[in-house]
mmCIF file of C-alpha atoms and ligand atoms in Angstrom:
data_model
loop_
_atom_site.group_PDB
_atom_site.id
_atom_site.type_symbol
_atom_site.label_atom_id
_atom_site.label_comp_id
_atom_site.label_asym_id
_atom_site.label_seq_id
_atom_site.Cartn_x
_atom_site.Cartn_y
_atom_site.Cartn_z
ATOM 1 C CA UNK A 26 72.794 31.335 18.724
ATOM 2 C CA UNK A 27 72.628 35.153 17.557
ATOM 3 C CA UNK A 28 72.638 37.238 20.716
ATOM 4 C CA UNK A 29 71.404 41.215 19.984
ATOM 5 C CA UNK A 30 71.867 43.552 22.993
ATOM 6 C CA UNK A 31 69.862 46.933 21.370
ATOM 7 C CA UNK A 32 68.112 46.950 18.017
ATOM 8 C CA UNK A 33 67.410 50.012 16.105
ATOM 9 C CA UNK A 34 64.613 50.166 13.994
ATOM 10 C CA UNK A 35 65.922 52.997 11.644
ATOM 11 C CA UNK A 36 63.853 55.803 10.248
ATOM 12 C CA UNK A 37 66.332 57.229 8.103
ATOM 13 C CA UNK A 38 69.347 55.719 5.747
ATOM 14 C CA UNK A 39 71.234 58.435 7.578
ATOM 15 C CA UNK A 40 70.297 57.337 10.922
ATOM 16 C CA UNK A 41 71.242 53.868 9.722
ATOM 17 C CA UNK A 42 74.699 54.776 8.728
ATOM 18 C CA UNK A 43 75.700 57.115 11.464
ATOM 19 C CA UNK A 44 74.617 53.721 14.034
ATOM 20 C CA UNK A 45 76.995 51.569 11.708
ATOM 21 C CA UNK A 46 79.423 53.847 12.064
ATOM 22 C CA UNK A 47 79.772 55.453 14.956
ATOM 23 C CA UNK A 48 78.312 52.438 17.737
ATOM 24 C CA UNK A 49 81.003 49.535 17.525
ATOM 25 C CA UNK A 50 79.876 46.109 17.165
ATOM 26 C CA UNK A 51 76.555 47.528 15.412
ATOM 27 C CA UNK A 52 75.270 45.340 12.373
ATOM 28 C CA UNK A 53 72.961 45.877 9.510
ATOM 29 C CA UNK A 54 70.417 43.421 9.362
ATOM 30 C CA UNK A 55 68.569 41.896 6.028
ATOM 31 C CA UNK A 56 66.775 38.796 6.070
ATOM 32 C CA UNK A 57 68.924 37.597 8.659
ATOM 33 C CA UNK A 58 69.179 34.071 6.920
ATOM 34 C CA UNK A 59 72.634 34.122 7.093
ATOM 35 C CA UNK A 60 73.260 36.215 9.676
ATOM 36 C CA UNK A 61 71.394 33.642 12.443
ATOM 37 C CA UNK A 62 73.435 30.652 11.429
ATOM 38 C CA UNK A 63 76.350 31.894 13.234
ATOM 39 C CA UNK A 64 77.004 32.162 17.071
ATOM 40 C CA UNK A 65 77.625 35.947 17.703
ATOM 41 C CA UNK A 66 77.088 38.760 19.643
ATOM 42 C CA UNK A 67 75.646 42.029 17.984
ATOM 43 C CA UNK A 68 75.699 44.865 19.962
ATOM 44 C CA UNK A 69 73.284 46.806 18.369
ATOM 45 C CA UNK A 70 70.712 45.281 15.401
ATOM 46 C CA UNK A 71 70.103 48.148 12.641
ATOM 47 C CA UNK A 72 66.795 47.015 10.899
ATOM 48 C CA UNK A 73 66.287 48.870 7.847
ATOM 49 C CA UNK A 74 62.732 47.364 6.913
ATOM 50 C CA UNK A 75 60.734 50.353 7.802
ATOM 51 C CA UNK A 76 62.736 52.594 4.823
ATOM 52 C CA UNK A 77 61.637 52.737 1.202
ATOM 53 C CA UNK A 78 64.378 49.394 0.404
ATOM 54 C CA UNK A 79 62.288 47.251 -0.907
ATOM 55 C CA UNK A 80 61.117 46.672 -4.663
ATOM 56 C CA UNK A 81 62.044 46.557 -8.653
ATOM 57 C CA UNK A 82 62.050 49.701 -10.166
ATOM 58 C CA UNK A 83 62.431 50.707 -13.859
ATOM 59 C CA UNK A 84 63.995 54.051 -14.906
ATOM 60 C CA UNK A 85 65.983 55.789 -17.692
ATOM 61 C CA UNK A 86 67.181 51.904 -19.168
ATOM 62 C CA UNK A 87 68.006 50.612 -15.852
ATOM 63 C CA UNK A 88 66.177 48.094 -13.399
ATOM 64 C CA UNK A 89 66.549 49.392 -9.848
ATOM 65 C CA UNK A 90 66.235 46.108 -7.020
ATOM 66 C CA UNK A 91 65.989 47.919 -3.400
ATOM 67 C CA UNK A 92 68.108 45.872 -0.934
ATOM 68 C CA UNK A 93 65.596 44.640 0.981
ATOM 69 C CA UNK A 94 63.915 43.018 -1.721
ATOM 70 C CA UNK A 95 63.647 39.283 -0.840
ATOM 71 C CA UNK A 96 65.385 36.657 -3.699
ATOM 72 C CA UNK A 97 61.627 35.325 -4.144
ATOM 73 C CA UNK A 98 60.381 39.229 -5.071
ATOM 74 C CA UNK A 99 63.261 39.098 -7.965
ATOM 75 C CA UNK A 100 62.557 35.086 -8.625
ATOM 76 C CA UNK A 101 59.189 35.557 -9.293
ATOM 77 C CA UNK A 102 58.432 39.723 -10.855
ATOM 78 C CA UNK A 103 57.674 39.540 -14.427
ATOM 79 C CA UNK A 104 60.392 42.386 -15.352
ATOM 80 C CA UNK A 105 62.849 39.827 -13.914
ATOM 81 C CA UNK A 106 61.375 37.135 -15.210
ATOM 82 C CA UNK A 107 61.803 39.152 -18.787
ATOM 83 C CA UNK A 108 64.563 40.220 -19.183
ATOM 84 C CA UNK A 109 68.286 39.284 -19.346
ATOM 85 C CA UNK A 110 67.066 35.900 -20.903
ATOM 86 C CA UNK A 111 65.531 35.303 -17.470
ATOM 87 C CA UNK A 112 68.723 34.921 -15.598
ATOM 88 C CA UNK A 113 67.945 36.035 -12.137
ATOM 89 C CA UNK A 114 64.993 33.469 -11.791
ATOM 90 C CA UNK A 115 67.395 30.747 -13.098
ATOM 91 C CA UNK A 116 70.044 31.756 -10.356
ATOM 92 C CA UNK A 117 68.001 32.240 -7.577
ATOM 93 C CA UNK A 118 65.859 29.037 -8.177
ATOM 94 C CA UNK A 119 68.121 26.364 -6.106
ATOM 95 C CA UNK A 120 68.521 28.332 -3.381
ATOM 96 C CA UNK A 121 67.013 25.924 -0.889
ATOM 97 C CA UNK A 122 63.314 26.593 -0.983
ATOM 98 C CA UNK A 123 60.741 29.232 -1.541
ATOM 99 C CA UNK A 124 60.159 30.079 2.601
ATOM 100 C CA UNK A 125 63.824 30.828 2.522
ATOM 101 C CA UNK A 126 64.145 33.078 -0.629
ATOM 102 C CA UNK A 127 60.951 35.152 0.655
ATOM 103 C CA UNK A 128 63.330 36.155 3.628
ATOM 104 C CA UNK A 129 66.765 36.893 2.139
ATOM 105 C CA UNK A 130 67.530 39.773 0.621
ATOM 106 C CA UNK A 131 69.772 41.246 -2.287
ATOM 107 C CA UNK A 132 71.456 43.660 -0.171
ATOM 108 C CA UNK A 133 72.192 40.907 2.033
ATOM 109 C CA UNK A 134 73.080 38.703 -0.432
ATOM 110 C CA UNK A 135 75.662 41.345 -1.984
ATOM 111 C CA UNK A 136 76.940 42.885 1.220
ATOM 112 C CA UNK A 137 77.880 39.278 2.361
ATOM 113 C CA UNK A 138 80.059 38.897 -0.840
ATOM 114 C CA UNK A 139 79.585 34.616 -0.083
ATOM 115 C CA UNK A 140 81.704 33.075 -2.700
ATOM 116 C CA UNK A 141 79.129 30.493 -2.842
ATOM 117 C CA UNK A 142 76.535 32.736 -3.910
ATOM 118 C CA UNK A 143 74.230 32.561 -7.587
ATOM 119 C CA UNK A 144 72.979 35.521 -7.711
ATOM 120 C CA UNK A 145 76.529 37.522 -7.498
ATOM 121 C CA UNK A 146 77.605 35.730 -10.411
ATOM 122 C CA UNK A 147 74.628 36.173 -12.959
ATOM 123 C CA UNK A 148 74.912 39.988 -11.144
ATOM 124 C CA UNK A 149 78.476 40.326 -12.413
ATOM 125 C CA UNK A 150 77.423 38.912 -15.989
ATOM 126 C CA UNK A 151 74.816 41.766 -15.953
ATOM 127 C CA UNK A 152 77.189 44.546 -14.991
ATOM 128 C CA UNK A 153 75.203 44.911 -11.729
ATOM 129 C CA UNK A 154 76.147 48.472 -10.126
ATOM 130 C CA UNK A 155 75.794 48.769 -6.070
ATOM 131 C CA UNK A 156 74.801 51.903 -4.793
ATOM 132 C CA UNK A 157 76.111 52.694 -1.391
ATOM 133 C CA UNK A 158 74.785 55.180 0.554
ATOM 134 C CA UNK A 159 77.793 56.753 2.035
ATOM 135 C CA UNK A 160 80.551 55.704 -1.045
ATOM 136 C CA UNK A 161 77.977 55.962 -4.005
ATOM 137 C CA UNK A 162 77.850 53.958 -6.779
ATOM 138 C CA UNK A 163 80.378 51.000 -7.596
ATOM 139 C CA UNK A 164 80.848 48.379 -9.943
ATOM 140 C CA UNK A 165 79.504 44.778 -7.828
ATOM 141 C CA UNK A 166 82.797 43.213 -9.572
ATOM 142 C CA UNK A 167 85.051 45.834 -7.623
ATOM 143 C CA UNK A 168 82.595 45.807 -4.553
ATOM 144 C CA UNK A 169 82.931 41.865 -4.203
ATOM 145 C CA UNK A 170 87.497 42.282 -4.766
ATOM 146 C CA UNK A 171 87.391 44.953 -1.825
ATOM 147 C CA UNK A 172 86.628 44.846 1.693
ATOM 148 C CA UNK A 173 85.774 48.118 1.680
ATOM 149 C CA UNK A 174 84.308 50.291 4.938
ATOM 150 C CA UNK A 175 81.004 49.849 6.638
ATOM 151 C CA UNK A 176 78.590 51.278 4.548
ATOM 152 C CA UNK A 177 74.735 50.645 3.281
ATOM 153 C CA UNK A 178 73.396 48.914 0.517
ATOM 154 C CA UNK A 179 70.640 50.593 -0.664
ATOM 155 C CA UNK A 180 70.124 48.910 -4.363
ATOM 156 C CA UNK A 181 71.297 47.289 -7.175
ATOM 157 C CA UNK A 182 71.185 48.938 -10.278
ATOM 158 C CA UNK A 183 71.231 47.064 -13.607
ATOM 159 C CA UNK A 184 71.361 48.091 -17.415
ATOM 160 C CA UNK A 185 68.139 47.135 -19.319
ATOM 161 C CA UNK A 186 70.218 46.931 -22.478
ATOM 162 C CA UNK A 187 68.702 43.850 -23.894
ATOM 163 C CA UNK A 188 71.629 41.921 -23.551
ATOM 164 C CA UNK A 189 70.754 37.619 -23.129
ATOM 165 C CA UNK A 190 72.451 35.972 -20.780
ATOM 166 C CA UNK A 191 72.383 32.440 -19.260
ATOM 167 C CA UNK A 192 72.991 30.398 -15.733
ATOM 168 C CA UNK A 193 74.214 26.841 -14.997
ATOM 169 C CA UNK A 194 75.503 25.554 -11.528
ATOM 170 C CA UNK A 195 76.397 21.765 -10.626
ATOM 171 C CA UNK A 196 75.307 21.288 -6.724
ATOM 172 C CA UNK A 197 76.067 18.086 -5.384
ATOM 173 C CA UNK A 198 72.110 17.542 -4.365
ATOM 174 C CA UNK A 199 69.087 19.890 -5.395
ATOM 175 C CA UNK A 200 69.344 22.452 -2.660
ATOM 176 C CA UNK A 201 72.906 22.531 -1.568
ATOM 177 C CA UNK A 202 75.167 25.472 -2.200
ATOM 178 C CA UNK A 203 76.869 24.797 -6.071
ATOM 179 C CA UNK A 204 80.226 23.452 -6.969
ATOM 180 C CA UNK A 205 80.285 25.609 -9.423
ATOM 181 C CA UNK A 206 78.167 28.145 -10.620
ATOM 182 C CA UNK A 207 78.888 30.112 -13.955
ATOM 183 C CA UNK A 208 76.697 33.300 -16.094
ATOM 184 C CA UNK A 209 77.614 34.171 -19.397
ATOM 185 C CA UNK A 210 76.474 37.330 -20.761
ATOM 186 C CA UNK A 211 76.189 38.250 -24.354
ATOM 187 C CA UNK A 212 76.296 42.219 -24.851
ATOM 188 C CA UNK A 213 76.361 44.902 -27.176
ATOM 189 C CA UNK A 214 80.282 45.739 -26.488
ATOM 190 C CA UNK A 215 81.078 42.168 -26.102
ATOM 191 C CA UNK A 216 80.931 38.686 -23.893
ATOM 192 C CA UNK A 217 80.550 39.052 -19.881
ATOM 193 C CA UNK A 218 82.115 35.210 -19.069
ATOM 194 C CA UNK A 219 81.940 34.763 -15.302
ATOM 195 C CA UNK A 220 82.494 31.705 -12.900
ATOM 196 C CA UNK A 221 81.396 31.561 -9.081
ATOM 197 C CA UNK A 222 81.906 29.215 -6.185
ATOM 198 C CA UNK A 223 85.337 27.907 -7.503
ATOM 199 C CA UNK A 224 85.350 28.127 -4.303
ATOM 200 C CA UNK A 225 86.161 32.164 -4.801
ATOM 201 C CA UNK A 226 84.062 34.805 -5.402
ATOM 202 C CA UNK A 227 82.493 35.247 -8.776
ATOM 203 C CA UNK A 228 85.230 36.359 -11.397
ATOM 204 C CA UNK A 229 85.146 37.279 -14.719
ATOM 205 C CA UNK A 230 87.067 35.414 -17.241
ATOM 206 C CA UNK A 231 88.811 38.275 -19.248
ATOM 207 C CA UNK A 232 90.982 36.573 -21.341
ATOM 208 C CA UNK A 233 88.274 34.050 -22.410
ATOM 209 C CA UNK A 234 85.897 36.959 -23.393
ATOM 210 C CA UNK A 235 88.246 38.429 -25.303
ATOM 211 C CA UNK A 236 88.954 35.496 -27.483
ATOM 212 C CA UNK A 237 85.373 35.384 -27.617
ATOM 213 C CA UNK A 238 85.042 38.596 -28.856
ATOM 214 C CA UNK A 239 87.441 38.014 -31.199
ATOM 215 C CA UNK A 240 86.110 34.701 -32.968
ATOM 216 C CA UNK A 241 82.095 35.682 -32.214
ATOM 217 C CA UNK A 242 80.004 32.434 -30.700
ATOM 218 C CA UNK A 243 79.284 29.340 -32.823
ATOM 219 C CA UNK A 244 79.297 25.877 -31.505
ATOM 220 C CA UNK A 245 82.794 25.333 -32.182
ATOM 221 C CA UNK A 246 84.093 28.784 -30.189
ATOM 222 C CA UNK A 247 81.702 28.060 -27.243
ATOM 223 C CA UNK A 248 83.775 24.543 -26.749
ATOM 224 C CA UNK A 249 86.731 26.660 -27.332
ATOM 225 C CA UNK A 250 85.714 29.412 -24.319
ATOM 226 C CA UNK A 251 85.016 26.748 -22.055
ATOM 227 C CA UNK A 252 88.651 25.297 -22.282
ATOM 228 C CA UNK A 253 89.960 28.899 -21.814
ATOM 229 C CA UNK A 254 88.235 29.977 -18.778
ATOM 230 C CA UNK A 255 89.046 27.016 -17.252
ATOM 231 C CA UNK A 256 92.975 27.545 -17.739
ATOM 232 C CA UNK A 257 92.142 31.212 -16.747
ATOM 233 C CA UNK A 258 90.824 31.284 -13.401
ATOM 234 C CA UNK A 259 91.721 29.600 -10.313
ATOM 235 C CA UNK A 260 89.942 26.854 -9.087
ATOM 236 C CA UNK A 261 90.429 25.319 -5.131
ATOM 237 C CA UNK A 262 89.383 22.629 -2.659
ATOM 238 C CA UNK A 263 86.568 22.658 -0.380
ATOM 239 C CA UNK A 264 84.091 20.007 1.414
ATOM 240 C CA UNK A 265 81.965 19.723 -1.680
ATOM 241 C CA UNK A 266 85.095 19.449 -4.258
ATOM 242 C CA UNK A 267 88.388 19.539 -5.405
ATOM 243 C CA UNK A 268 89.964 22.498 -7.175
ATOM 244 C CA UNK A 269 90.825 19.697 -9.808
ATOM 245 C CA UNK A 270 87.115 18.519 -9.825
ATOM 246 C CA UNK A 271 86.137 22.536 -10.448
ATOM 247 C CA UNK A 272 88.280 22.562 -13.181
ATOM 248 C CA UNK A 273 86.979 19.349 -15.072
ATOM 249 C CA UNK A 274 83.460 20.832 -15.421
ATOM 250 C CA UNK A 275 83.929 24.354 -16.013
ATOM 251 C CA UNK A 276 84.434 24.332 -19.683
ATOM 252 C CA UNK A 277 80.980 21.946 -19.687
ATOM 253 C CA UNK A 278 79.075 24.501 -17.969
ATOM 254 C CA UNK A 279 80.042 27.877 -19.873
ATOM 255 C CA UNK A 280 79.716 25.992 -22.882
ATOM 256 C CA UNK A 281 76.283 24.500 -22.113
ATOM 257 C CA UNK A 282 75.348 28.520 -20.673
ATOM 258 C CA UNK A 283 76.813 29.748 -24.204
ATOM 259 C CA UNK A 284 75.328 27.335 -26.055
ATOM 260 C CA UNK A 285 71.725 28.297 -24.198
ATOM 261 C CA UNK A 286 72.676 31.855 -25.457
ATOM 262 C CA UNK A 287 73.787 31.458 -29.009
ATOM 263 C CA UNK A 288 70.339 29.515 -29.026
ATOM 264 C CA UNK A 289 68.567 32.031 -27.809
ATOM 265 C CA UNK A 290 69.867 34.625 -29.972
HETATM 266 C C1 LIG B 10 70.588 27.838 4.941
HETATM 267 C C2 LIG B 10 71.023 28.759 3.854
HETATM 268 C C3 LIG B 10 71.363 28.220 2.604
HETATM 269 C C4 LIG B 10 71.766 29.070 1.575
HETATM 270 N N1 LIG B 10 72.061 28.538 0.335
HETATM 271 C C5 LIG B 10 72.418 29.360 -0.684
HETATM 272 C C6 LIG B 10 72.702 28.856 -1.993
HETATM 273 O O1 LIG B 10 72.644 27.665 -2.273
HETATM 274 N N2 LIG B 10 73.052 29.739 -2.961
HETATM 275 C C7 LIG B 10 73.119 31.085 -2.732
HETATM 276 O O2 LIG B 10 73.408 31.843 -3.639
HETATM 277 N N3 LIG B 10 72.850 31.594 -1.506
HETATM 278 C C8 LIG B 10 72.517 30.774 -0.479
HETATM 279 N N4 LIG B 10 72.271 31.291 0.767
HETATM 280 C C9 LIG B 10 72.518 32.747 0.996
HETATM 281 C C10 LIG B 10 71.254 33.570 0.781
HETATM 282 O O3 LIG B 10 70.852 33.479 -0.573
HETATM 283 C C11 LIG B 10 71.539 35.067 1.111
HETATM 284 O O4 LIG B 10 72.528 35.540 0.231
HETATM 285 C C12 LIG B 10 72.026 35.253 2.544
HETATM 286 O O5 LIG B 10 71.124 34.618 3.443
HETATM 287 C C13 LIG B 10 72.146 36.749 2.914
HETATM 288 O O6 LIG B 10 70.932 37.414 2.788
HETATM 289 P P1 LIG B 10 70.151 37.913 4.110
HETATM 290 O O7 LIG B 10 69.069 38.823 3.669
HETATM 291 O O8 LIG B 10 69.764 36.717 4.910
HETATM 292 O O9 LIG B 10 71.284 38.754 4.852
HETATM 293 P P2 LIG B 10 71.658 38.809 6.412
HETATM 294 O O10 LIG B 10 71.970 37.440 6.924
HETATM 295 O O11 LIG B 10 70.630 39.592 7.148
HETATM 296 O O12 LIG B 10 72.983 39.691 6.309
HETATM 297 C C14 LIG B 10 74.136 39.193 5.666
HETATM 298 C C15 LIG B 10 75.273 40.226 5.809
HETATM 299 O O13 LIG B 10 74.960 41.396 5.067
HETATM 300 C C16 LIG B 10 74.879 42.551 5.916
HETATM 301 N N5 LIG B 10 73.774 43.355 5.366
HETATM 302 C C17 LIG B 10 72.488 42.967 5.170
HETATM 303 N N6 LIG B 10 71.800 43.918 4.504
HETATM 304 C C18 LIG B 10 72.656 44.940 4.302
HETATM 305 C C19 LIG B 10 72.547 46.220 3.674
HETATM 306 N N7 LIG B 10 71.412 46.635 3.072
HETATM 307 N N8 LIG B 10 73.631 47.028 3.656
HETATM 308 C C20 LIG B 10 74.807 46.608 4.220
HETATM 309 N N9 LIG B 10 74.967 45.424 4.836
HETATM 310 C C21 LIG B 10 73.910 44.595 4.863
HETATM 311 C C22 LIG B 10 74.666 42.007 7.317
HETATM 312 O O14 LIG B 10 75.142 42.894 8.294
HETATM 313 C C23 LIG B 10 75.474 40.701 7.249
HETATM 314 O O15 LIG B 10 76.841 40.985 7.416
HETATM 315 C C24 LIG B 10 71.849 30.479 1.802
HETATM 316 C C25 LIG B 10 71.479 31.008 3.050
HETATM 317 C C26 LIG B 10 71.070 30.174 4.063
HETATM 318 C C27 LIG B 10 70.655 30.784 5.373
#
């Protein structure tokens, strides 16, 4: 059961932050899907849903997603739904149901850093920047390697660059959290190979891209990439599979998401 002592309905991000800060055992609250499923204490509850979080922005070539913009917002707006080769609806689509995904949030979603998650892996393929409010801007790939201090996710920030990318997971039943999850990203400056839920945290596969790079994507190169991210990354054991199990199918799933882009293209 999630026990909260005082809650905070902030009026400013700077009210927000200075709460998170400076009043241990405070905690941001999103959707508070995930946040509920736990038994905890939380001193003091900082809801941000009375600031300007929530929407999809565009501006200057880049799509702006305000945290608290539910997973079923993204899923469903037609600039999502657009661009990237539509791979935000694609990743978002399994998770469990509709009720849930109108709840959650991106800035949850991100500031959780789950290693399970679908949406931070097509993010990394897109070169998703997080914008902090008290550390600024930073790279989601560097964001998800750090533990970094308490700060505030106030968006996501992604380059409308026309890039196509694709999404493929393998859950064990329809709404269960994936095996494996992998996005593949093709770019102007090159290939964005990334694999999720091995049971890590999304990673890109820089070798693999490379090589990519290097030979361009046919039919015969996307077999090859599969192979090499597999011997690339690591891969472990969890309840829902081995590490060895990972392995097996990752080359079938970036090759099936390449595939989907070379198509596509
Ligand atoms: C039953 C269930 C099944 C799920 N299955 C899947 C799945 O299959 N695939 C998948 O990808 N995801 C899955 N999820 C995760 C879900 O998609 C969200 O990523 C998750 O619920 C977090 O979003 P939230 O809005 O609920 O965040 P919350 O639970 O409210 O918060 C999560 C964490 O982020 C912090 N936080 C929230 N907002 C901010 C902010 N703006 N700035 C800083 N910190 C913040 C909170 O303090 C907390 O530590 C599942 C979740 C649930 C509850």
């Amino acid at each position: 059961m999630l026990r909260i002592d005082n809650y905070l309905r902030a009026s400013s991000l700077a009210e927000a932050y200075d709460t998170l800060t400076s009043v241990p055992g405070s905690v941001v609250l999103g959707g508070c899907g995930y946040l509920r499923l736990g038994r905890r204490r939380i001193r003091t509850a900082i809801d941000l849903s009375q600031l300007p979080l929530e929407g999809i922005a565009e501006s200057a070539g880049t799509v702006e997603i305000g945290a608290m913009t539910t997973l079923r917002t993204i899923e469903t707006h037609p600039l999502t739904g657009s661009l990237w080769g539509g791979v935000l609806p694609r990743a978002l689509r399994a998770i469990v149901g509709v009720q849930l995904r109108g709840c959650v949030t991106i800035g949850g979603t991100v500031a959780g850093r789950y290693p399970f998650s679908d949406p931070l892996t097509a993010l990394v393929a897109l070169d998703a920047t997080v914008q902090l409010h008290h550390q600024g801007p930073v790279a989601l790939s560097e964001y998800l390697a750090a533990r970094g201090a308490p700060d505030i996710v106030e968006k996501i920030m992604l380059p409308r660059d026309g890039r196509l990318a694709a999404f493929a997971s393998v859950r064990r039943s329809a709404t269960d959290f994936a095996v494996l999850n992998v996005a593949v990203a093709r770019c102007a400056d090159g290939f964005r190979l990334v694999v999720g839920s091995r049971p890590g945290r999304a990673m890109r596969a820089v070798l693999a891209e490379a090589s990519l790079n290097q030979h361009g994507l046919d039919r015969r190169t996307a077999i090859e990439a599969g192979r090499l991210v597999a011997e690339e990354l690591a891969f472990g054991d969890n309840a829902r599979a081995s590490g060895a199990y990972r392995r097996a199918i990752c080359p079938v799933l970036v090759e099936r998401a390449l595939t989907e882009v070379l198509h596509a293209a």
